[in-house]
Amino acid sequence: MEFVRLLLVFLHLLGMGMLVAMFFLQMRAGAGAPLNKGWLHGAGLQLLTGLALVGLAPVTDQDYDHVKIGVKLLVLVAIGVLALVFARKPAAPAWLPRALAGLVVLNVGVAVFWT
Ligand code: HEM
């Protein structure tokens, strides 16, 4: 089971990397470009892998802080809602990539510093 946990953490970290990459792609696309769908895919991957890690905690012998997980989930929901709303629009507002990236960095901070 430890391998399954490590595999999920591996995918979880790749999902984080994908969200960071989306920021740079979005900045390169410039003002007036639509929101890259990769934001949604990265957020979806974080949700699936995060929930799987928490769901499997009893069999992987992990004891996660539920308040911390709840905060991470809320931040991810904010990312997902923003990405869903603005993915339908022809152009992403200029503030959006920085706001999304800020929320991603916030979740990395929560993951690392909330012990
Ligand atoms: C943008 C969203 C997210 C980012 C950037 C993110 C980032 C991270 C990072 C960097 C770690 C590794 C921390 C470390 O090993 O010290 C981690 C671990 C973890 N994350 Fe997330 N996370 C996100 C969303 C979520 C969500 C929504 C959940 C749960 C619903 C979640 C559950 C977990 C769990 C359970 C671990 C610990 C895994 C382990 O070491 O066994 N994450 N996350």
Coordinates of C-alpha atoms and ligand atoms in Angstrom, one line a residue:
M1 CA 0.0 0.0 0.0
E2 CA 3.0 2.3 0.6
F3 CA 3.6 2.2 -3.2
V4 CA 0.1 3.3 -3.9
R5 CA 0.5 6.3 -1.5
L6 CA 3.8 7.2 -3.1
L7 CA 2.3 6.9 -6.6
L8 CA -0.6 9.3 -5.5
V9 CA 1.9 11.7 -4.0
F10 CA 3.9 11.5 -7.2
L11 CA 0.8 12.4 -9.3
H12 CA -0.2 15.0 -6.8
L13 CA 3.2 16.8 -7.2
L14 CA 3.0 16.5 -11.0
G15 CA -0.4 18.1 -10.8
M16 CA 1.1 21.0 -8.8
G17 CA 3.8 21.3 -11.4
M18 CA 1.2 21.4 -14.1
L19 CA -0.6 24.3 -12.4
V20 CA 2.6 26.2 -12.1
A21 CA 3.3 25.6 -15.8
M22 CA -0.1 26.9 -16.6
F23 CA 0.8 30.2 -15.1
F24 CA 3.8 30.6 -17.4
L25 CA 1.8 29.4 -20.4
Q26 CA -1.0 31.8 -19.6
M27 CA 1.5 34.7 -19.2
R28 CA 3.1 33.8 -22.5
A29 CA -0.3 33.7 -24.2
G30 CA -0.7 37.3 -23.2
A31 CA -3.7 39.6 -22.5
G32 CA -6.9 38.7 -24.4
A33 CA -6.1 35.0 -24.6
P34 CA -8.7 32.5 -23.4
L35 CA -8.0 30.7 -20.1
N36 CA -5.9 27.5 -20.8
K37 CA -8.0 24.4 -20.1
G38 CA -4.9 23.0 -18.4
W39 CA -5.9 24.9 -15.2
L40 CA -9.0 22.7 -15.0
H41 CA -7.1 19.5 -15.7
G42 CA -4.4 20.3 -13.1
A43 CA -7.1 21.3 -10.5
G44 CA -9.0 18.0 -11.3
L45 CA -5.8 16.0 -10.9
Q46 CA -5.1 17.7 -7.5
L47 CA -8.7 17.0 -6.4
L48 CA -8.6 13.3 -7.4
T49 CA -5.2 12.5 -6.0
G50 CA -5.8 14.5 -2.8
L51 CA -9.1 12.8 -2.1
A52 CA -7.6 9.4 -2.9
L53 CA -4.8 10.1 -0.5
V54 CA -7.2 11.0 2.2
G55 CA -9.7 8.2 1.4
L56 CA -6.9 5.6 1.5
A57 CA -5.4 7.0 4.8
P58 CA -6.7 4.1 6.9
V59 CA -5.0 1.5 4.7
T60 CA -1.9 3.5 4.1
D61 CA -1.5 4.1 7.9
Q62 CA -1.6 7.9 7.5
D63 CA -3.2 10.3 10.0
Y64 CA -3.9 13.6 8.1
D65 CA -5.0 16.8 9.8
H66 CA -8.6 17.2 8.7
V67 CA -8.6 21.0 9.2
K68 CA -5.6 21.3 7.0
I69 CA -7.2 19.1 4.3
G70 CA -10.4 21.1 4.6
V71 CA -8.4 24.4 4.0
K72 CA -6.6 22.8 1.0
L73 CA -10.0 21.6 -0.4
L74 CA -11.5 25.1 0.0
V75 CA -8.6 26.7 -1.8
L76 CA -8.8 24.1 -4.6
V77 CA -12.6 24.7 -4.9
A78 CA -11.8 28.5 -5.3
I79 CA -9.3 27.6 -8.1
G80 CA -11.8 25.2 -9.7
V81 CA -14.7 27.7 -9.6
L82 CA -12.6 30.5 -11.1
A83 CA -11.2 28.2 -13.8
L84 CA -14.7 26.9 -14.6
V85 CA -16.3 30.3 -14.8
F86 CA -13.6 31.9 -16.9
A87 CA -12.9 28.9 -19.2
R88 CA -16.2 29.7 -20.8
K89 CA -15.3 33.3 -21.6
P90 CA -13.4 34.3 -24.8
A91 CA -10.7 36.1 -22.9
A92 CA -9.3 35.6 -19.4
P93 CA -9.1 38.8 -17.3
A94 CA -5.6 40.1 -16.7
W95 CA -5.8 39.5 -12.9
L96 CA -6.8 35.9 -13.2
P97 CA -3.5 34.1 -13.9
R98 CA -1.9 35.8 -10.9
A99 CA -4.9 35.1 -8.7
L100 CA -4.9 31.4 -9.7
A101 CA -1.2 31.1 -9.2
G102 CA -1.4 32.8 -5.8
L103 CA -4.0 30.2 -4.7
V104 CA -1.8 27.4 -5.9
V105 CA 1.2 28.8 -4.0
L106 CA -1.1 29.2 -1.0
N107 CA -1.9 25.5 -1.1
V108 CA 1.8 24.6 -1.4
G109 CA 2.4 26.7 1.7
V110 CA -0.4 25.0 3.6
A111 CA 0.9 21.6 2.5
V112 CA 4.4 22.3 3.6
F113 CA 4.2 24.6 6.6
W114 CA 1.0 23.3 8.3
T115 CA 2.5 20.5 10.4
Ligands
HEM1 C1 -3.7 23.4 -5.8 C2 -4.0 22.4 -5.0 C3 -3.0 21.6 -4.2 C4 -1.6 21.7 -4.2 C5 -0.7 22.7 -4.9 C6 -1.1 20.7 -3.2 C7 0.2 20.5 -2.9 C8 0.7 19.5 -2.1 C9 2.1 19.3 -1.8 C10 3.3 20.1 -2.4 C11 2.2 18.2 -1.0 C12 3.5 17.6 -0.5 C13 3.7 18.1 0.9 C14 4.8 17.3 1.7 O1 5.1 16.2 1.3 O2 5.4 17.9 2.6 C15 0.9 17.8 -0.8 C16 0.5 16.7 0.0 C17 -0.8 16.3 0.3 N1 -1.9 16.8 -0.3 FE1 -2.1 18.4 -1.5 N2 -2.2 20.0 -2.8 C18 -3.3 20.5 -3.3 C19 -4.6 20.1 -3.1 C20 -5.0 19.1 -2.2 C21 -6.3 18.6 -1.9 C22 -7.5 19.3 -2.5 C23 -6.2 17.6 -1.1 C24 -7.3 16.8 -0.4 C25 -8.6 16.8 -0.7 C26 -4.8 17.4 -0.8 C27 -4.3 16.4 0.0 C28 -3.0 16.1 0.3 C29 -2.5 15.1 1.2 C30 -3.4 14.1 1.9 C31 -1.1 15.2 1.2 C32 -0.1 14.3 2.0 C33 0.4 13.1 1.2 C34 1.4 12.3 1.9 O3 2.5 12.7 2.2 O4 1.0 11.1 2.3 N3 -4.1 18.3 -1.5 N4 0.0 18.6 -1.5

